[in-house]
Amino acid sequence: MIEKIRQLAKEKNAIILAHNYQPPEIQDVSDLCGDSLELSIKASKTQADVIVFCGVHFMAETASILSPEKTVILPRSDAGCPMADMVEPHALKKRKKELGNIPVITYVNSTAAVKAVSDICCTSANVIKVVNSLDADEVLMTPDKNLARYAAAHTSKKIYLWDGHCPFHNTLTALDVKKAKTDHPDALFIAHPECPPQVLELADSIQSTSGMIAFAGKSNHTAFILGTEVGLLYPISNAYPDKKFYPASEKMYCEDMKKITLEDLASSLENLTGQVKVPEEIRKDALGAVQKMIDL
Ligand code: 13P
Ligand code: SF4
């Protein structure tokens, strides 16, 4: 199956991108694994004719926004992100108006239609840089309230929250972290900014998924507790086989990120099925917000 996928990728001039939470066999067969920011940048620069996105729907949409001339494929069209569905354009426009038309920063974990009514996008890797780049004292951030609170703690700007969250990161509690720290007293705790504030207060470092991999590599420590979706254990343990990594909680398991199988990948590449194409009238507005982030 792996050989078949690599052969098809060659024949179709396709690049296979995988998020760090994807199943191990999908990461292994891909050309590039990474966090949302790295994958967006790669999607904007590739020379391939076909981009196969092994992740969730908003990631494939972002690739389509950036590369409208390319064929973008999501091997499982039912792989979504529940957080992305916690905001919709009409409600966002209404809230922006209520707040006096202040700029809107939208997390990439959002639909293209929401990006289209936003001023700029951000990811977990660049959120503070994005907030500080804006020439405004007040901003509205959507959809993740935890990411917004994290950004608010690192800027003098007033940030208005949207009441969205990741159903998995948001379940991690300070008690879970304290228990993991008791079980692994020598480990550093690295948290994703989608976690609640009480969890982030306990973190030795707050990072995107690829930021966690880089942090573990640079650190002199040899053991780490990861406050993120459990899929990251695979690439991080592969990168540093001599170091130990523990999940802060096994309950942080995102089903949508585990839907794509090797069979789905092979069949979508062979038949070019599962295409994601953002309609042009939405795409051109969404591109403004995504491109502004990438240019930073
Ligand atoms: P990053 O990999 O950009 O940190 O994002 C985490 C995430 O939840 C993607 O869905
Ligand atoms: Fe969305 Fe959370 Fe799954 Fe990431 S881990 S895709 S934010 S539901």
Short mmCIF file of C-alpha atoms and ligand atoms in Angstrom, two decimals:
data_model
loop_
_atom_site.label_atom_id
_atom_site.label_comp_id
_atom_site.label_asym_id
_atom_site.label_seq_id
_atom_site.Cartn_x
_atom_site.Cartn_y
_atom_site.Cartn_z
CA MET A 1 0.00 0.00 0.00
CA ILE A 2 2.85 2.39 0.86
CA GLU A 3 4.57 1.68 -2.47
CA LYS A 4 1.31 2.16 -4.33
CA ILE A 5 0.73 5.54 -2.67
CA ARG A 6 4.26 6.76 -3.42
CA GLN A 7 3.94 5.59 -7.04
CA LEU A 8 0.57 7.35 -7.45
CA ALA A 9 1.97 10.52 -5.92
CA LYS A 10 4.74 10.48 -8.52
CA GLU A 11 2.36 9.80 -11.42
CA LYS A 12 -0.05 12.57 -10.41
CA ASN A 13 2.70 15.04 -9.42
CA ALA A 14 1.14 15.18 -5.95
CA ILE A 15 2.51 16.29 -2.61
CA ILE A 16 1.16 14.60 0.52
CA LEU A 17 0.99 16.84 3.60
CA ALA A 18 0.14 15.43 7.04
CA HIS A 19 -0.65 17.12 10.33
CA ASN A 20 1.36 16.06 13.39
CA TYR A 21 -1.76 14.38 14.88
CA GLN A 22 -2.29 12.00 11.93
CA PRO A 23 -1.91 8.21 12.46
CA PRO A 24 1.73 6.99 12.29
CA GLU A 25 1.34 5.15 8.95
CA ILE A 26 -0.07 8.31 7.33
CA GLN A 27 2.78 10.45 8.66
CA ASP A 28 5.30 7.88 7.41
CA VAL A 29 3.99 7.87 3.83
CA SER A 30 3.71 11.68 3.60
CA ASP A 31 6.17 14.15 2.06
CA LEU A 32 5.91 16.57 4.94
CA CYS A 33 4.46 16.52 8.46
CA GLY A 34 4.01 19.64 10.50
CA ASP A 35 1.85 22.08 12.40
CA SER A 36 -0.84 24.23 10.79
CA LEU A 37 1.51 27.12 10.01
CA GLU A 38 4.21 24.96 8.39
CA LEU A 39 1.63 23.10 6.31
CA SER A 40 -0.04 26.37 5.16
CA ILE A 41 3.31 27.76 4.08
CA LYS A 42 4.20 24.56 2.25
CA ALA A 43 0.78 24.56 0.53
CA SER A 44 1.40 28.13 -0.67
CA LYS A 45 4.82 27.31 -2.18
CA THR A 46 4.59 23.82 -3.68
CA GLN A 47 5.09 23.19 -7.41
CA ALA A 48 2.94 20.03 -7.28
CA ASP A 49 -0.29 19.82 -9.33
CA VAL A 50 -2.14 17.99 -6.55
CA ILE A 51 -2.06 18.66 -2.80
CA VAL A 52 -3.31 15.76 -0.68
CA PHE A 53 -4.07 17.06 2.79
CA CYS A 54 -4.05 14.44 5.52
CA GLY A 55 -5.69 16.44 8.25
CA VAL A 56 -9.13 17.96 8.67
CA HIS A 57 -11.39 19.98 6.37
CA PHE A 58 -10.24 23.51 7.27
CA MET A 59 -6.64 22.55 6.39
CA ALA A 60 -7.61 21.43 2.89
CA GLU A 61 -9.68 24.61 2.51
CA THR A 62 -6.65 26.70 3.46
CA ALA A 63 -4.63 24.93 0.76
CA SER A 64 -7.42 25.64 -1.76
CA ILE A 65 -7.50 29.31 -0.70
CA LEU A 66 -3.76 29.59 -1.30
CA SER A 67 -3.54 27.46 -4.47
CA PRO A 68 -6.81 27.77 -6.43
CA GLU A 69 -5.21 26.37 -9.59
CA LYS A 70 -4.23 23.14 -7.86
CA THR A 71 -6.32 20.07 -7.13
CA VAL A 72 -6.67 19.83 -3.35
CA ILE A 73 -7.75 16.52 -1.85
CA LEU A 74 -8.94 15.59 1.62
CA PRO A 75 -8.97 11.76 1.59
CA ARG A 76 -11.90 11.64 4.05
CA SER A 77 -14.48 14.35 3.47
CA ASP A 78 -16.04 13.67 6.89
CA ALA A 79 -12.83 14.66 8.75
CA GLY A 80 -13.78 18.00 10.30
CA CYS A 81 -12.81 20.13 13.26
CA PRO A 82 -15.61 20.67 15.80
CA MET A 83 -14.00 23.94 16.91
CA ALA A 84 -14.13 25.33 13.36
CA ASP A 85 -17.90 24.87 13.41
CA MET A 86 -18.33 26.96 16.58
CA VAL A 87 -18.45 30.23 14.64
CA GLU A 88 -20.28 31.20 11.47
CA PRO A 89 -19.94 34.33 9.30
CA HIS A 90 -23.27 36.02 10.07
CA ALA A 91 -22.81 35.88 13.85
CA LEU A 92 -19.20 37.04 13.54
CA LYS A 93 -20.12 40.05 11.38
CA LYS A 94 -22.86 40.97 13.89
CA ARG A 95 -20.43 40.81 16.84
CA LYS A 96 -17.80 42.81 14.97
CA LYS A 97 -20.38 45.56 14.31
CA GLU A 98 -21.46 45.57 18.00
CA LEU A 99 -17.82 46.13 18.98
CA GLY A 100 -17.43 49.11 16.62
CA ASN A 101 -15.82 47.24 13.71
CA ILE A 102 -12.58 46.39 15.54
CA PRO A 103 -10.22 44.01 13.66
CA VAL A 104 -11.01 40.29 13.75
CA ILE A 105 -8.24 37.71 14.17
CA THR A 106 -9.38 34.23 13.18
CA TYR A 107 -7.59 31.04 14.13
CA VAL A 108 -6.89 28.89 11.04
CA ASN A 109 -9.12 26.25 12.67
CA SER A 110 -12.14 27.89 11.02
CA THR A 111 -14.14 27.66 7.80
CA ALA A 112 -13.13 29.58 4.67
CA ALA A 113 -16.39 31.57 4.96
CA VAL A 114 -15.35 32.79 8.44
CA LYS A 115 -11.84 33.61 7.25
CA ALA A 116 -13.46 35.67 4.46
CA VAL A 117 -15.05 38.02 7.02
CA SER A 118 -11.87 38.29 9.13
CA ASP A 119 -9.00 40.76 8.94
CA ILE A 120 -6.14 38.32 9.56
CA CYS A 121 -5.62 34.67 10.49
CA CYS A 122 -3.29 33.18 13.08
CA THR A 123 -2.12 29.73 14.18
CA SER A 124 -0.96 28.51 17.57
CA ALA A 125 2.64 29.17 16.41
CA ASN A 126 2.24 32.87 15.54
CA VAL A 127 -0.75 34.19 17.52
CA ILE A 128 1.21 36.71 19.64
CA LYS A 129 3.08 38.05 16.60
CA VAL A 130 -0.25 38.44 14.75
CA VAL A 131 -1.95 40.28 17.64
CA ASN A 132 0.98 42.65 18.05
CA SER A 133 1.15 43.31 14.29
CA LEU A 134 -2.24 45.03 14.33
CA ASP A 135 -2.49 48.77 14.57
CA ALA A 136 -5.46 48.67 16.98
CA ASP A 137 -5.83 48.65 20.77
CA GLU A 138 -8.81 46.29 20.71
CA VAL A 139 -9.32 43.11 18.68
CA LEU A 140 -11.88 40.31 18.48
CA MET A 141 -10.49 36.79 18.35
CA THR A 142 -12.33 33.76 17.11
CA PRO A 143 -13.16 30.88 17.53
CA ASP A 144 -10.89 29.61 20.36
CA LYS A 145 -11.39 31.35 23.71
CA ASN A 146 -8.36 29.59 25.23
CA LEU A 147 -6.00 30.71 22.47
CA ALA A 148 -7.41 34.24 22.85
CA ARG A 149 -6.84 34.23 26.62
CA TYR A 150 -3.29 33.00 26.07
CA ALA A 151 -2.66 35.82 23.58
CA ALA A 152 -4.27 38.35 25.97
CA ALA A 153 -1.76 37.39 28.66
CA HIS A 154 1.09 38.30 26.27
CA THR A 155 -0.07 41.64 24.89
CA SER A 156 -1.25 45.02 26.18
CA LYS A 157 -4.16 44.98 23.69
CA LYS A 158 -7.72 44.29 24.79
CA ILE A 159 -8.88 41.01 23.28
CA TYR A 160 -12.58 40.17 23.02
CA LEU A 161 -13.19 36.41 23.14
CA TRP A 162 -15.45 34.18 21.09
CA ASP A 163 -16.95 31.29 23.05
CA GLY A 164 -15.38 28.41 21.07
CA HIS A 165 -12.95 25.71 22.12
CA CYS A 166 -11.31 22.44 21.07
CA PRO A 167 -13.40 19.66 22.68
CA PHE A 168 -10.21 17.72 23.48
CA HIS A 169 -7.71 20.33 24.63
CA ASN A 170 -10.43 22.02 26.65
CA THR A 171 -11.01 18.86 28.71
CA LEU A 172 -7.52 18.88 30.20
CA THR A 173 -7.67 19.96 33.85
CA ALA A 174 -5.08 21.26 36.31
CA LEU A 175 -5.74 18.06 38.31
CA ASP A 176 -4.81 15.88 35.29
CA VAL A 177 -1.56 17.80 34.92
CA LYS A 178 -0.73 17.62 38.65
CA LYS A 179 -1.31 13.86 38.55
CA ALA A 180 0.96 13.46 35.49
CA LYS A 181 3.61 15.57 37.25
CA THR A 182 3.38 13.35 40.33
CA ASP A 183 3.75 10.25 38.13
CA HIS A 184 6.74 11.76 36.24
CA PRO A 185 8.41 14.19 38.65
CA ASP A 186 11.44 14.82 36.41
CA ALA A 187 9.43 15.70 33.31
CA LEU A 188 8.82 19.20 31.97
CA PHE A 189 5.22 20.01 31.08
CA ILE A 190 4.68 21.47 27.58
CA ALA A 191 1.16 22.68 26.78
CA HIS A 192 -0.71 23.66 23.63
CA PRO A 193 -2.39 27.09 23.84
CA GLU A 194 -5.79 25.49 23.11
CA CYS A 195 -5.69 24.24 26.75
CA PRO A 196 -7.57 26.17 29.46
CA PRO A 197 -5.75 28.95 31.42
CA GLN A 198 -5.49 26.89 34.66
CA VAL A 199 -3.53 24.29 32.65
CA LEU A 200 -1.32 26.85 30.90
CA GLU A 201 -0.39 28.29 34.31
CA LEU A 202 1.30 24.96 35.12
CA ALA A 203 3.26 24.79 31.85
CA ASP A 204 7.03 25.06 31.56
CA SER A 205 6.50 26.04 27.94
CA ILE A 206 3.49 26.79 25.70
CA GLN A 207 3.93 25.71 22.07
CA SER A 208 2.27 24.70 18.80
CA THR A 209 2.66 21.00 17.95
CA SER A 210 5.87 21.52 15.94
CA GLY A 211 6.99 24.02 18.59
CA MET A 212 6.78 21.17 21.11
CA ILE A 213 9.01 18.98 18.94
CA ALA A 214 11.56 21.79 18.58
CA PHE A 215 11.42 22.62 22.32
CA ALA A 216 12.05 18.98 23.33
CA GLY A 217 15.03 18.87 20.95
CA LYS A 218 16.68 21.98 22.37
CA SER A 219 15.99 21.19 26.04
CA ASN A 220 18.56 19.49 28.27
CA HIS A 221 15.70 17.62 29.93
CA THR A 222 15.03 14.05 28.90
CA ALA A 223 11.37 13.65 29.90
CA PHE A 224 8.28 15.64 28.92
CA ILE A 225 4.55 15.60 29.63
CA LEU A 226 2.59 16.71 26.57
CA GLY A 227 -0.55 18.78 27.01
CA THR A 228 -1.90 18.16 23.53
CA GLU A 229 -3.69 15.61 21.35
CA VAL A 230 -2.06 12.19 21.83
CA GLY A 231 -1.12 11.85 18.12
CA LEU A 232 1.91 14.07 18.74
CA LEU A 233 3.53 11.30 20.77
CA TYR A 234 4.48 9.52 17.53
CA PRO A 235 6.48 12.22 15.69
CA ILE A 236 8.05 13.60 18.87
CA SER A 237 9.20 10.16 20.09
CA ASN A 238 10.54 9.41 16.60
CA ALA A 239 12.48 12.66 16.54
CA TYR A 240 14.09 12.01 19.95
CA PRO A 241 14.14 8.26 20.63
CA ASP A 242 16.38 8.74 23.68
CA LYS A 243 13.90 11.05 25.42
CA LYS A 244 10.67 10.07 27.17
CA PHE A 245 7.25 11.57 26.37
CA TYR A 246 4.04 11.11 28.36
CA PRO A 247 0.50 12.25 27.52
CA ALA A 248 -0.97 14.68 30.09
CA SER A 249 -4.23 12.81 29.56
CA GLU A 250 -5.25 9.92 27.29
CA LYS A 251 -8.66 11.57 26.82
CA MET A 252 -7.15 14.11 24.40
CA TYR A 253 -7.90 11.99 21.34
CA CYS A 254 -9.35 13.71 18.26
CA GLU A 255 -11.35 11.14 16.25
CA ASP A 256 -11.46 13.40 13.19
CA MET A 257 -7.67 13.45 12.99
CA LYS A 258 -7.59 9.62 12.93
CA LYS A 259 -10.12 9.00 10.15
CA ILE A 260 -7.78 8.79 7.13
CA THR A 261 -6.45 5.31 6.39
CA LEU A 262 -3.81 4.23 3.85
CA GLU A 263 -6.66 2.78 1.75
CA ASP A 264 -8.48 6.16 1.75
CA LEU A 265 -5.27 7.89 0.77
CA ALA A 266 -4.52 5.48 -2.09
CA SER A 267 -8.04 5.55 -3.48
CA SER A 268 -8.39 9.36 -3.33
CA LEU A 269 -5.03 9.76 -5.09
CA GLU A 270 -5.88 7.19 -7.75
CA ASN A 271 -9.31 8.66 -8.57
CA LEU A 272 -8.68 12.26 -7.47
CA THR A 273 -11.75 12.05 -5.25
CA GLY A 274 -12.46 14.09 -2.11
CA GLN A 275 -11.60 17.37 -3.83
CA VAL A 276 -12.01 20.53 -1.76
CA LYS A 277 -12.53 23.76 -3.67
CA VAL A 278 -13.42 27.04 -2.00
CA PRO A 279 -15.84 29.10 -4.17
CA GLU A 280 -14.07 32.09 -5.74
CA GLU A 281 -16.21 34.79 -4.08
CA ILE A 282 -15.28 33.40 -0.63
CA ARG A 283 -11.73 32.51 -1.60
CA LYS A 284 -10.63 35.97 -2.64
CA ASP A 285 -11.70 37.51 0.71
CA ALA A 286 -10.33 34.59 2.76
CA LEU A 287 -7.02 34.84 0.91
CA GLY A 288 -6.51 38.38 2.24
CA ALA A 289 -6.66 37.13 5.84
CA VAL A 290 -4.49 34.04 5.27
CA GLN A 291 -1.89 35.80 3.12
CA LYS A 292 -1.51 38.63 5.66
CA MET A 293 -0.60 36.00 8.27
CA ILE A 294 1.86 34.18 6.00
CA ASP A 295 3.56 37.46 5.03
CA LEU A 296 4.29 38.34 8.68
P1 13P B 1 -0.96 23.17 15.52
O1 13P B 1 -0.37 21.92 14.95
O2 13P B 1 -0.91 24.29 14.52
O3 13P B 1 -0.36 23.53 16.83
O4 13P B 1 -2.54 22.94 15.70
C1 13P B 1 -3.15 22.08 16.53
C2 13P B 1 -4.50 21.68 16.07
O5 13P B 1 -5.38 21.53 16.83
C3 13P B 1 -4.74 21.42 14.66
O6 13P B 1 -6.03 20.99 14.54
FE1 SF4 B 2 -10.04 20.60 15.94
FE2 SF4 B 2 -9.19 20.02 18.42
FE3 SF4 B 2 -9.23 18.10 16.57
FE4 SF4 B 2 -7.45 20.11 16.39
S1 SF4 B 2 -7.55 18.55 18.00
S2 SF4 B 2 -8.70 19.27 14.73
S3 SF4 B 2 -8.66 21.81 17.22
S4 SF4 B 2 -11.02 19.23 17.40
#
